mmCIF file of C-alpha atoms in Angstrom:
data_model
loop_
_atom_site.group_PDB
_atom_site.id
_atom_site.type_symbol
_atom_site.label_atom_id
_atom_site.label_comp_id
_atom_site.label_asym_id
_atom_site.label_seq_id
_atom_site.Cartn_x
_atom_site.Cartn_y
_atom_site.Cartn_z
ATOM 1 C CA PRO A 14 38.664 47.905 29.946
ATOM 2 C CA VAL A 15 37.628 44.258 29.770
ATOM 3 C CA PRO A 16 34.914 43.615 32.383
ATOM 4 C CA ALA A 17 35.441 40.698 34.764
ATOM 5 C CA GLU A 18 33.206 38.926 37.214
ATOM 6 C CA ALA A 19 33.165 39.308 40.978
ATOM 7 C CA ILE A 20 36.345 37.737 42.340
ATOM 8 C CA PRO A 21 36.521 37.608 46.151
ATOM 9 C CA ALA A 22 40.186 36.676 45.651
ATOM 10 C CA PHE A 23 40.773 40.398 45.009
ATOM 11 C CA ALA A 24 38.996 41.324 48.253
ATOM 12 C CA ARG A 25 41.143 38.797 50.144
ATOM 13 C CA LEU A 26 44.315 39.992 48.427
ATOM 14 C CA HIS A 27 43.750 43.695 49.121
ATOM 15 C CA ARG A 28 41.797 43.156 52.374
ATOM 16 C CA VAL A 29 38.868 45.326 51.292
ATOM 17 C CA SER A 30 35.122 44.790 50.931
ATOM 18 C CA CYS A 31 33.657 43.469 47.678
ATOM 19 C CA SER A 32 31.578 46.669 47.643
ATOM 20 C CA MET A 33 34.676 48.656 46.680
ATOM 21 C CA CYS A 34 34.347 47.308 43.115
ATOM 22 C CA HIS A 35 30.806 45.865 42.930
ATOM 23 C CA ASP A 36 27.507 47.620 43.603
ATOM 24 C CA PRO A 37 25.591 45.338 43.843
ATOM 25 C CA VAL A 38 27.613 42.201 43.141
ATOM 26 C CA PRO A 39 28.513 41.335 40.353
ATOM 27 C CA ARG A 40 27.761 44.717 38.710
ATOM 28 C CA LEU A 41 30.902 46.878 38.559
ATOM 29 C CA SER A 42 30.989 50.289 40.213
ATOM 30 C CA ALA A 43 32.939 53.158 38.641
ATOM 31 C CA PHE A 44 35.894 52.274 40.854
ATOM 32 C CA GLY A 45 35.594 48.612 39.823
ATOM 33 C CA GLU A 46 35.732 49.571 36.144
ATOM 34 C CA MET A 47 38.896 51.566 36.828
ATOM 35 C CA PHE A 48 40.388 48.648 38.791
ATOM 36 C CA VAL A 49 39.799 46.293 35.840
ATOM 37 C CA ALA A 50 41.161 48.836 33.348
ATOM 38 C CA ASN A 51 44.354 49.037 35.405
ATOM 39 C CA GLY A 52 44.865 45.283 35.100
ATOM 40 C CA TYR A 53 43.350 44.496 38.530
ATOM 41 C CA ARG A 54 45.440 47.165 40.239
ATOM 42 C CA PHE A 55 44.573 50.333 42.139
ATOM 43 C CA ALA A 56 46.916 52.300 39.851
ATOM 44 C CA PRO A 57 48.594 51.578 36.488
ATOM 45 C CA GLY A 58 51.933 49.798 36.837
ATOM 46 C CA GLN A 59 51.436 49.022 40.520
ATOM 47 C CA PRO A 60 53.388 45.898 41.541
ATOM 48 C CA ALA A 61 51.333 42.880 42.558
ATOM 49 C CA PRO A 62 50.919 43.041 46.357
ATOM 50 C CA ASP A 63 51.193 39.272 46.683
ATOM 51 C CA ALA A 64 54.411 38.891 44.662
ATOM 52 C CA MET A 65 56.872 36.676 46.523
ATOM 53 C CA PRO A 66 60.629 37.390 46.551
ATOM 54 C CA THR A 67 62.329 35.103 44.028
ATOM 55 C CA GLY A 68 65.731 36.763 43.687
ATOM 56 C CA ASP A 69 65.140 36.913 39.928
ATOM 57 C CA PRO A 70 64.088 40.268 38.405
ATOM 58 C CA LEU A 71 62.555 38.381 35.471
ATOM 59 C CA LEU A 72 60.290 36.243 37.650
ATOM 60 C CA GLN A 73 57.213 37.504 39.500
ATOM 61 C CA LEU A 74 55.077 34.875 41.213
ATOM 62 C CA PRO A 75 52.152 35.388 43.601
ATOM 63 C CA ASP A 76 52.743 33.801 46.986
ATOM 64 C CA ARG A 77 49.347 32.083 46.738
ATOM 65 C CA LEU A 78 47.106 30.804 43.977
ATOM 66 C CA ARG A 79 44.374 33.396 43.415
ATOM 67 C CA LEU A 80 41.161 31.401 43.410
ATOM 68 C CA ALA A 81 37.506 32.158 44.008
ATOM 69 C CA MET A 82 34.209 30.396 43.326
ATOM 70 C CA ARG A 83 30.796 31.557 42.190
ATOM 71 C CA LEU A 84 27.601 29.586 42.773
ATOM 72 C CA ASP A 85 24.219 30.334 41.152
ATOM 73 C CA ALA A 86 21.129 28.442 42.333
ATOM 74 C CA TYR A 87 17.476 28.879 41.321
ATOM 75 C CA ALA A 88 13.973 27.642 41.945
ATOM 76 C CA THR A 89 11.894 28.255 38.831
ATOM 77 C CA ALA A 90 8.222 27.939 37.941
ATOM 78 C CA TYR A 91 6.961 27.783 34.346
ATOM 79 C CA ALA A 92 3.399 28.518 33.235
ATOM 80 C CA ASN A 93 2.271 27.840 29.668
ATOM 81 C CA GLY A 94 -0.997 25.960 29.723
ATOM 82 C CA ARG A 95 0.368 23.580 32.373
ATOM 83 C CA ALA A 96 2.426 24.760 35.343
ATOM 84 C CA ALA A 97 5.760 23.129 36.154
ATOM 85 C CA THR A 98 8.448 23.746 38.751
ATOM 86 C CA ASP A 99 12.165 23.085 38.625
ATOM 87 C CA PHE A 100 14.843 23.182 41.352
ATOM 88 C CA GLN A 101 17.847 24.403 39.372
ATOM 89 C CA THR A 102 20.334 23.979 42.182
ATOM 90 C CA PRO A 103 23.134 24.349 41.354
ATOM 91 C CA TYR A 104 22.592 26.018 38.004
ATOM 92 C CA ALA A 105 26.206 27.132 37.634
ATOM 93 C CA LEU A 106 29.374 26.638 39.677
ATOM 94 C CA LYS A 107 32.541 28.403 38.526
ATOM 95 C CA ILE A 108 36.123 28.465 39.697
ATOM 96 C CA ILE A 109 37.693 31.849 38.932
ATOM 97 C CA SER A 110 41.233 33.210 38.906
ATOM 98 C CA GLY A 111 42.707 36.511 37.837
ATOM 99 C CA GLY A 112 45.091 39.302 38.701
ATOM 100 C CA PRO A 113 48.365 40.992 37.751
ATOM 101 C CA LEU A 114 51.365 38.982 36.567
ATOM 102 C CA THR A 115 53.797 41.868 36.077
ATOM 103 C CA GLU A 116 53.547 45.663 36.212
ATOM 104 C CA ASP A 117 51.799 45.688 32.819
ATOM 105 C CA LEU A 118 50.517 42.146 32.342
ATOM 106 C CA SER A 119 47.367 40.604 33.842
ATOM 107 C CA TYR A 120 45.157 37.570 33.302
ATOM 108 C CA TYR A 121 41.597 36.399 33.875
ATOM 109 C CA VAL A 122 40.165 32.893 33.522
ATOM 110 C CA TYR A 123 37.280 30.830 34.800
ATOM 111 C CA PHE A 124 36.276 27.210 34.423
ATOM 112 C CA MET A 125 32.642 26.152 34.560
ATOM 113 C CA LEU A 126 32.733 23.245 37.011
ATOM 114 C CA SER A 127 29.038 22.666 36.488
ATOM 115 C CA GLU A 128 26.506 24.303 34.192
ATOM 116 C CA ARG A 129 22.913 23.142 33.923
ATOM 117 C CA GLY A 130 23.772 19.744 35.383
ATOM 118 C CA LYS A 131 26.894 18.840 33.439
ATOM 119 C CA THR A 132 30.600 19.613 33.589
ATOM 120 C CA GLY A 133 31.259 22.766 31.639
ATOM 121 C CA SER A 134 34.385 24.171 30.026
ATOM 122 C CA ILE A 135 36.640 27.195 30.066
ATOM 123 C CA GLU A 136 34.730 30.329 29.082
ATOM 124 C CA ASP A 137 36.631 33.585 29.715
ATOM 125 C CA ALA A 138 40.391 33.000 29.410
ATOM 126 C CA TYR A 139 42.665 35.824 28.288
ATOM 127 C CA VAL A 140 45.884 37.702 28.995
ATOM 128 C CA THR A 141 45.992 41.512 28.827
ATOM 129 C CA TRP A 142 48.862 43.917 28.281
ATOM 130 C CA ASN A 143 47.874 47.187 29.984
ATOM 131 C CA GLU A 144 49.137 50.697 29.204
ATOM 132 C CA LEU A 145 51.020 49.411 26.167
ATOM 133 C CA ALA A 146 54.241 51.459 25.689
ATOM 134 C CA GLY A 147 52.903 53.915 28.275
ATOM 135 C CA ALA A 148 49.877 54.772 26.115
ATOM 136 C CA PRO A 149 46.203 54.390 27.143
ATOM 137 C CA VAL A 150 45.988 51.193 25.086
ATOM 138 C CA SER A 151 45.465 47.601 26.210
ATOM 139 C CA VAL A 152 45.735 44.408 24.175
ATOM 140 C CA SER A 153 44.016 41.155 25.157
ATOM 141 C CA ILE A 154 44.418 37.772 23.550
ATOM 142 C CA GLY A 155 42.452 34.626 24.323
ATOM 143 C CA GLN A 156 38.769 33.745 24.636
ATOM 144 C CA PHE A 157 36.322 36.461 25.646
ATOM 145 C CA GLN A 158 32.826 37.783 24.986
ATOM 146 C CA MET A 159 32.833 40.134 22.027
ATOM 147 C CA SER A 160 30.111 42.318 23.563
ATOM 148 C CA ASP A 161 31.949 42.838 26.857
ATOM 149 C CA PRO A 162 33.335 46.303 25.998
ATOM 150 C CA ILE A 163 29.720 47.465 25.526
ATOM 151 C CA ILE A 164 27.730 45.641 28.208
ATOM 152 C CA ALA A 165 29.062 42.565 29.986
ATOM 153 C CA ARG A 166 26.564 39.694 30.061
ATOM 154 C CA GLU A 167 28.300 37.998 32.986
ATOM 155 C CA LEU A 168 27.800 41.107 35.123
ATOM 156 C CA ARG A 169 24.054 41.384 34.611
ATOM 157 C CA LEU A 170 21.747 41.198 37.628
ATOM 158 C CA GLU A 171 18.962 39.268 35.882
ATOM 159 C CA TYR A 172 18.504 35.557 35.348
ATOM 160 C CA GLN A 173 17.146 36.599 31.926
ATOM 161 C CA ASP A 174 19.821 37.427 29.347
ATOM 162 C CA TYR A 175 20.500 40.119 26.744
ATOM 163 C CA ALA A 176 19.109 38.021 23.907
ATOM 164 C CA ILE A 177 20.470 39.917 20.897
ATOM 165 C CA TYR A 178 24.103 39.249 21.861
ATOM 166 C CA GLY A 179 23.700 35.465 21.864
ATOM 167 C CA ALA A 180 21.171 35.151 19.030
ATOM 168 C CA HIS A 181 22.001 32.787 16.160
ATOM 169 C CA ILE A 182 20.529 33.019 12.658
ATOM 170 C CA GLY A 183 20.079 29.791 10.699
ATOM 171 C CA ASN A 184 23.170 27.588 10.762
ATOM 172 C CA SER A 185 25.632 30.415 11.213
ATOM 173 C CA PRO A 186 27.771 30.153 14.390
ATOM 174 C CA ALA A 187 28.314 33.935 14.471
ATOM 175 C CA SER A 188 27.151 35.853 17.549
ATOM 176 C CA LEU A 189 28.497 38.542 19.875
ATOM 177 C CA THR A 190 29.210 36.217 22.790
ATOM 178 C CA TYR A 191 32.268 33.996 23.270
ATOM 179 C CA ASP A 192 34.924 33.821 20.580
ATOM 180 C CA ARG A 193 38.695 33.470 20.317
ATOM 181 C CA GLY A 194 41.009 36.174 19.092
ATOM 182 C CA LEU A 195 42.580 39.551 19.760
ATOM 183 C CA MET A 196 41.038 42.634 21.353
ATOM 184 C CA VAL A 197 42.506 46.146 21.453
ATOM 185 C CA ASN A 198 41.044 48.850 23.711
ATOM 186 C CA ALA A 199 42.124 52.496 23.607
ATOM 187 C CA ASP A 200 41.095 55.808 25.165
ATOM 188 C CA LEU A 201 41.746 58.579 22.641
ATOM 189 C CA VAL A 202 40.616 62.228 22.857
ATOM 190 C CA GLY A 203 37.577 61.341 24.929
ATOM 191 C CA PHE A 204 36.572 58.288 22.892
ATOM 192 C CA THR A 205 36.715 54.675 24.071
ATOM 193 C CA ILE A 206 37.623 52.560 21.044
ATOM 194 C CA THR A 207 37.569 48.767 20.757
ATOM 195 C CA GLY A 208 38.736 46.616 17.863
ATOM 196 C CA GLU A 209 38.522 42.819 17.732
ATOM 197 C CA VAL A 210 39.706 40.130 15.317
ATOM 198 C CA VAL A 211 38.223 36.696 16.116
ATOM 199 C CA ASN A 212 37.771 33.263 14.550
ATOM 200 C CA GLY A 213 34.056 33.859 14.089
ATOM 201 C CA ASN A 214 32.750 30.440 15.122
ATOM 202 C CA GLY A 215 32.428 30.941 18.866
ATOM 203 C CA ASP A 216 33.994 28.661 21.468
ATOM 204 C CA ALA A 217 33.391 25.437 19.537
ATOM 205 C CA GLU A 218 35.677 22.434 19.965
ATOM 206 C CA ALA A 219 38.567 21.847 17.589
ATOM 207 C CA GLY A 220 37.883 19.814 14.480
ATOM 208 C CA ALA A 221 39.565 16.590 13.420
ATOM 209 C CA ASN A 222 42.410 18.722 12.005
ATOM 210 C CA ARG A 223 42.956 20.192 15.526
ATOM 211 C CA ARG A 224 42.008 23.672 14.315
ATOM 212 C CA LEU A 225 39.675 25.810 16.413
ATOM 213 C CA ASP A 226 38.677 28.038 13.480
ATOM 214 C CA ASN A 227 36.377 26.094 11.174
ATOM 215 C CA ASP A 228 37.311 28.090 8.053
ATOM 216 C CA ARG A 229 40.023 30.384 6.693
ATOM 217 C CA ASN A 230 38.187 33.624 7.451
ATOM 218 C CA LYS A 231 38.339 35.971 10.412
ATOM 219 C CA SER A 232 35.566 38.201 11.785
ATOM 220 C CA LEU A 233 36.040 41.895 12.564
ATOM 221 C CA PHE A 234 34.261 43.830 15.308
ATOM 222 C CA GLY A 235 34.569 47.470 16.319
ATOM 223 C CA HIS A 236 32.942 49.746 18.868
ATOM 224 C CA VAL A 237 33.304 53.458 19.645
ATOM 225 C CA GLY A 238 31.844 55.107 22.749
ATOM 226 C CA ARG A 239 31.905 58.579 24.243
ATOM 227 C CA GLU A 240 30.420 60.356 27.244
ATOM 228 C CA VAL A 241 28.438 63.150 25.603
ATOM 229 C CA ALA A 242 27.139 64.671 28.852
ATOM 230 C CA PRO A 243 27.603 63.922 32.548
ATOM 231 C CA GLY A 244 26.263 60.399 33.071
ATOM 232 C CA VAL A 245 25.297 59.938 29.393
ATOM 233 C CA THR A 246 27.355 57.644 27.147
ATOM 234 C CA LEU A 247 26.573 56.795 23.525
ATOM 235 C CA GLY A 248 28.212 54.182 21.327
ATOM 236 C CA ALA A 249 28.184 52.583 17.891
ATOM 237 C CA LEU A 250 29.307 49.140 16.718
ATOM 238 C CA GLY A 251 30.099 47.369 13.482
ATOM 239 C CA TYR A 252 30.709 43.722 12.594
ATOM 240 C CA LEU A 253 31.867 42.122 9.347
ATOM 241 C CA ALA A 254 32.394 38.419 8.647
ATOM 242 C CA ARG A 255 32.506 35.650 6.052
ATOM 243 C CA GLN A 256 31.557 32.221 7.402
ATOM 244 C CA GLU A 257 31.931 29.041 5.358
ATOM 245 C CA GLY A 258 29.611 26.072 5.793
ATOM 246 C CA ALA A 259 27.357 23.625 3.994
ATOM 247 C CA ALA A 260 23.715 22.642 4.213
ATOM 248 C CA PRO A 261 23.138 18.878 4.737
ATOM 249 C CA GLY A 262 24.232 17.164 1.532
ATOM 250 C CA GLY A 263 24.978 20.473 -0.160
ATOM 251 C CA PRO A 264 28.118 22.197 -1.423
ATOM 252 C CA THR A 265 30.217 24.589 0.620
ATOM 253 C CA ALA A 266 28.772 28.100 0.639
ATOM 254 C CA VAL A 267 29.706 31.421 2.233
ATOM 255 C CA ASP A 268 27.479 33.431 4.551
ATOM 256 C CA ARG A 269 28.453 37.091 4.392
ATOM 257 C CA ILE A 270 27.409 38.757 7.637
ATOM 258 C CA TRP A 271 27.398 42.364 8.690
ATOM 259 C CA MET A 272 25.983 44.222 11.672
ATOM 260 C CA LEU A 273 25.568 47.861 12.642
ATOM 261 C CA GLY A 274 24.232 49.065 15.947
ATOM 262 C CA GLY A 275 24.003 51.729 18.580
ATOM 263 C CA ASP A 276 23.956 51.700 22.366
ATOM 264 C CA ALA A 277 23.291 54.121 25.169
ATOM 265 C CA ARG A 278 23.867 54.334 28.917
ATOM 266 C CA ILE A 279 22.331 56.977 31.159
ATOM 267 C CA GLU A 280 23.224 57.157 34.858
ATOM 268 C CA LEU A 281 21.053 59.390 37.011
ATOM 269 C CA ASP A 282 21.460 58.011 40.526
ATOM 270 C CA PRO A 283 19.418 56.063 41.619
ATOM 271 C CA ILE A 284 18.324 55.186 38.053
ATOM 272 C CA GLU A 285 20.464 53.662 35.326
ATOM 273 C CA LEU A 286 19.160 53.123 31.782
ATOM 274 C CA ARG A 287 20.923 50.970 29.193
ATOM 275 C CA GLY A 288 19.914 50.072 25.678
ATOM 276 C CA GLN A 289 21.203 48.335 22.574
ATOM 277 C CA PHE A 290 19.975 48.132 18.969
ATOM 278 C CA ILE A 291 21.562 45.934 16.265
ATOM 279 C CA HIS A 292 20.733 45.496 12.569
ATOM 280 C CA ARG A 293 22.134 42.275 11.082
ATOM 281 C CA GLU A 294 22.097 40.767 7.605
ATOM 282 C CA ASP A 295 23.121 37.213 6.625
ATOM 283 C CA GLY A 296 23.534 36.460 2.911
ATOM 284 C CA ARG A 297 23.244 32.655 3.200
ATOM 285 C CA PRO A 298 22.283 31.862 6.790
ATOM 286 C CA THR A 299 21.681 28.148 6.078
ATOM 287 C CA PHE A 300 24.598 27.912 3.605
ATOM 288 C CA THR A 301 22.163 27.086 0.789
ATOM 289 C CA PRO A 302 23.109 28.559 -2.612
ATOM 290 C CA GLY A 303 20.491 30.952 -3.959
ATOM 291 C CA GLU A 304 18.571 31.371 -0.704
ATOM 292 C CA PRO A 305 17.260 34.844 0.240
ATOM 293 C CA ALA A 306 19.087 36.936 2.803
ATOM 294 C CA ALA A 307 18.005 36.969 6.429
ATOM 295 C CA VAL A 308 17.502 40.435 7.890
ATOM 296 C CA THR A 309 17.419 40.758 11.665
ATOM 297 C CA ASP A 310 16.677 43.769 13.859
ATOM 298 C CA GLY A 311 16.746 43.586 17.621
ATOM 299 C CA GLY A 312 17.994 44.831 20.913
ATOM 300 C CA PHE A 313 17.082 45.425 24.524
ATOM 301 C CA ALA A 314 16.298 48.141 27.027
ATOM 302 C CA GLU A 315 17.165 47.811 30.709
ATOM 303 C CA VAL A 316 16.287 49.890 33.761
ATOM 304 C CA LEU A 317 18.076 49.532 37.114
ATOM 305 C CA LEU A 318 16.752 51.257 40.218
ATOM 306 C CA HIS A 319 19.482 51.202 42.856
ATOM 307 C CA ARG A 320 20.954 53.799 45.178
ATOM 308 C CA SER A 321 24.718 53.458 45.575
ATOM 309 C CA GLY A 322 25.552 51.304 48.588
ATOM 310 C CA ALA A 323 21.932 50.194 49.141
ATOM 311 C CA ARG A 324 21.034 46.538 49.645
ATOM 312 C CA TRP A 325 17.761 46.597 47.658
ATOM 313 C CA TYR A 326 17.487 47.044 43.900
ATOM 314 C CA GLY A 327 14.834 46.779 41.205
ATOM 315 C CA ILE A 328 15.380 45.708 37.617
ATOM 316 C CA ALA A 329 13.413 45.639 34.351
ATOM 317 C CA LEU A 330 14.510 44.271 30.977
ATOM 318 C CA TYR A 331 12.823 44.248 27.562
ATOM 319 C CA ASN A 332 14.125 42.041 24.710
ATOM 320 C CA LEU A 333 12.931 42.205 21.099
ATOM 321 C CA ILE A 334 14.366 40.443 18.022
ATOM 322 C CA HIS A 335 12.691 40.140 14.616
ATOM 323 C CA THR A 336 13.951 38.198 11.581
ATOM 324 C CA ASN A 337 12.311 38.183 8.133
ATOM 325 C CA ARG A 338 12.744 34.389 7.902
ATOM 326 C CA PRO A 339 11.957 31.793 10.625
ATOM 327 C CA LEU A 340 15.627 31.151 11.383
ATOM 328 C CA LEU A 341 16.043 32.812 14.773
ATOM 329 C CA ASP A 342 17.473 30.909 17.726
ATOM 330 C CA ALA A 343 17.454 33.263 20.704
ATOM 331 C CA GLY A 344 18.581 30.511 23.068
ATOM 332 C CA LEU A 345 17.570 31.028 26.702
ATOM 333 C CA GLY A 346 15.536 27.818 26.615
ATOM 334 C CA SER A 347 13.208 29.072 23.885
ATOM 335 C CA PRO A 348 12.518 27.029 20.724
ATOM 336 C CA ALA A 349 14.626 27.660 17.618
ATOM 337 C CA GLY A 350 13.216 28.414 14.169
ATOM 338 C CA ARG A 351 11.351 31.542 15.226
ATOM 339 C CA SER A 352 10.987 34.824 13.384
ATOM 340 C CA ARG A 353 10.265 36.913 16.486
ATOM 341 C CA TYR A 354 11.388 36.880 20.108
ATOM 342 C CA GLU A 355 9.899 39.334 22.612
ATOM 343 C CA THR A 356 10.131 39.153 26.406
ATOM 344 C CA VAL A 357 9.446 41.453 29.351
ATOM 345 C CA THR A 358 11.270 40.890 32.657
ATOM 346 C CA GLY A 359 10.924 42.538 36.048
ATOM 347 C CA GLY A 360 12.427 41.729 39.412
ATOM 348 C CA LEU A 361 13.706 42.716 42.854
ATOM 349 C CA GLY A 362 16.960 41.816 44.560
ATOM 350 C CA TYR A 363 18.530 42.104 48.006
ATOM 351 C CA LEU A 364 22.086 41.774 49.281
ATOM 352 C CA LEU A 365 22.236 39.391 52.238
ATOM 353 C CA GLN A 366 25.974 40.034 52.353
ATOM 354 C CA ARG A 367 28.255 41.965 50.018
ATOM 355 C CA ASN A 368 29.020 38.674 48.263
ATOM 356 C CA VAL A 369 25.611 36.975 48.628
ATOM 357 C CA ARG A 370 22.664 38.215 46.582
ATOM 358 C CA THR A 371 19.112 36.893 46.485
ATOM 359 C CA TYR A 372 16.466 37.944 43.982
ATOM 360 C CA ALA A 373 13.084 37.222 42.440
ATOM 361 C CA GLU A 374 12.024 37.946 38.879
ATOM 362 C CA GLY A 375 9.371 37.133 36.341
ATOM 363 C CA THR A 376 9.638 36.924 32.551
ATOM 364 C CA TRP A 377 6.783 36.878 30.038
ATOM 365 C CA ASP A 378 7.406 35.582 26.511
ATOM 366 C CA ARG A 379 4.855 37.519 24.475
ATOM 367 C CA GLU A 380 5.047 35.303 21.384
ATOM 368 C CA LEU A 381 4.643 31.993 23.221
ATOM 369 C CA GLY A 382 2.330 33.343 25.910
ATOM 370 C CA ALA A 383 4.623 31.689 28.463
ATOM 371 C CA THR A 384 5.653 32.976 31.886
ATOM 372 C CA ARG A 385 8.680 32.064 34.005
ATOM 373 C CA TRP A 386 9.071 32.936 37.693
ATOM 374 C CA THR A 387 12.498 32.624 39.313
ATOM 375 C CA LEU A 388 13.840 32.779 42.855
ATOM 376 C CA GLY A 389 17.620 32.890 42.783
ATOM 377 C CA MET A 390 20.753 33.244 44.852
ATOM 378 C CA THR A 391 24.245 34.165 43.688
ATOM 379 C CA MET A 392 27.229 33.899 45.977
ATOM 380 C CA ALA A 393 30.959 34.302 45.467
ATOM 381 C CA PHE A 394 33.593 33.211 47.946
#
């Protein structure tokens, strides 16, 4: 399954509560994960309920455009020697569309109308063939987050992010967030298997030659997961890439990148534990011939306290990334050129409505000695 965000268009289409698939919004419930895996249907192969009669068996059109919006707004306080406040309202405004096209074809796309004060771009945008040839296999093509089959960043409940997925090392564009390519998901003998082939340079704009891939190489990603006991799922990932680039004024060089990692998910209602560890090595992270390799180890651990159907929840998140050279850019508003990134986050949230969530959280950056406090609201309509 390819996780998707909360789309009230589905609630309107099927005339059900958002809580059928999200608990709390935008986190997917078990039923929501099944709904996504079925191509946004209650059962595999189910015809789209909003298909209009066209008189043409080769044409299926919804009788309305499936649209929804998501708004994220924050008030944030920063403390690092001098205190500062910031009204980040709106922080993000998205227009979202998705749903079935035929009995075995579905789509999902969203456009960032505004992100951090400027017009954004298309982020998720892909088409999925579900139950390919009647087998438990789906194929997606388009732009997606590589880490989504493990843990979907867009479905997290925190303002703080899973730093290891979006971390960049040196000048390399490689990360486990957005990229363009092909994804295959399969359920075989109790294993959930994902394979991806992507450009390897993220969602960057096309170059002067109109190509989106900045070199001739492709990046490979794979993940295998299995439920080893009731409520306990373990997984392993691998990543292999060659990325071409050049240091300022230097010749073209190749950064050979590989990653190995493991992940775990434990669900013991009302507690859910999730964790990720990744080891990464970059041969030439700044594309400088003869430079030493960059070795990165990092991951996160997350705890969610939430009883199914309840309106309150508690969350805690720990991020840690270490690189043997000061080349780490963890993003998230932190300075680049670090060798270590470590944060601790805790917060509480409350559902005002099934599609309106308010929350408060605090994050401490151990290396910088900085603290961030956030009051936020997320709504989808």
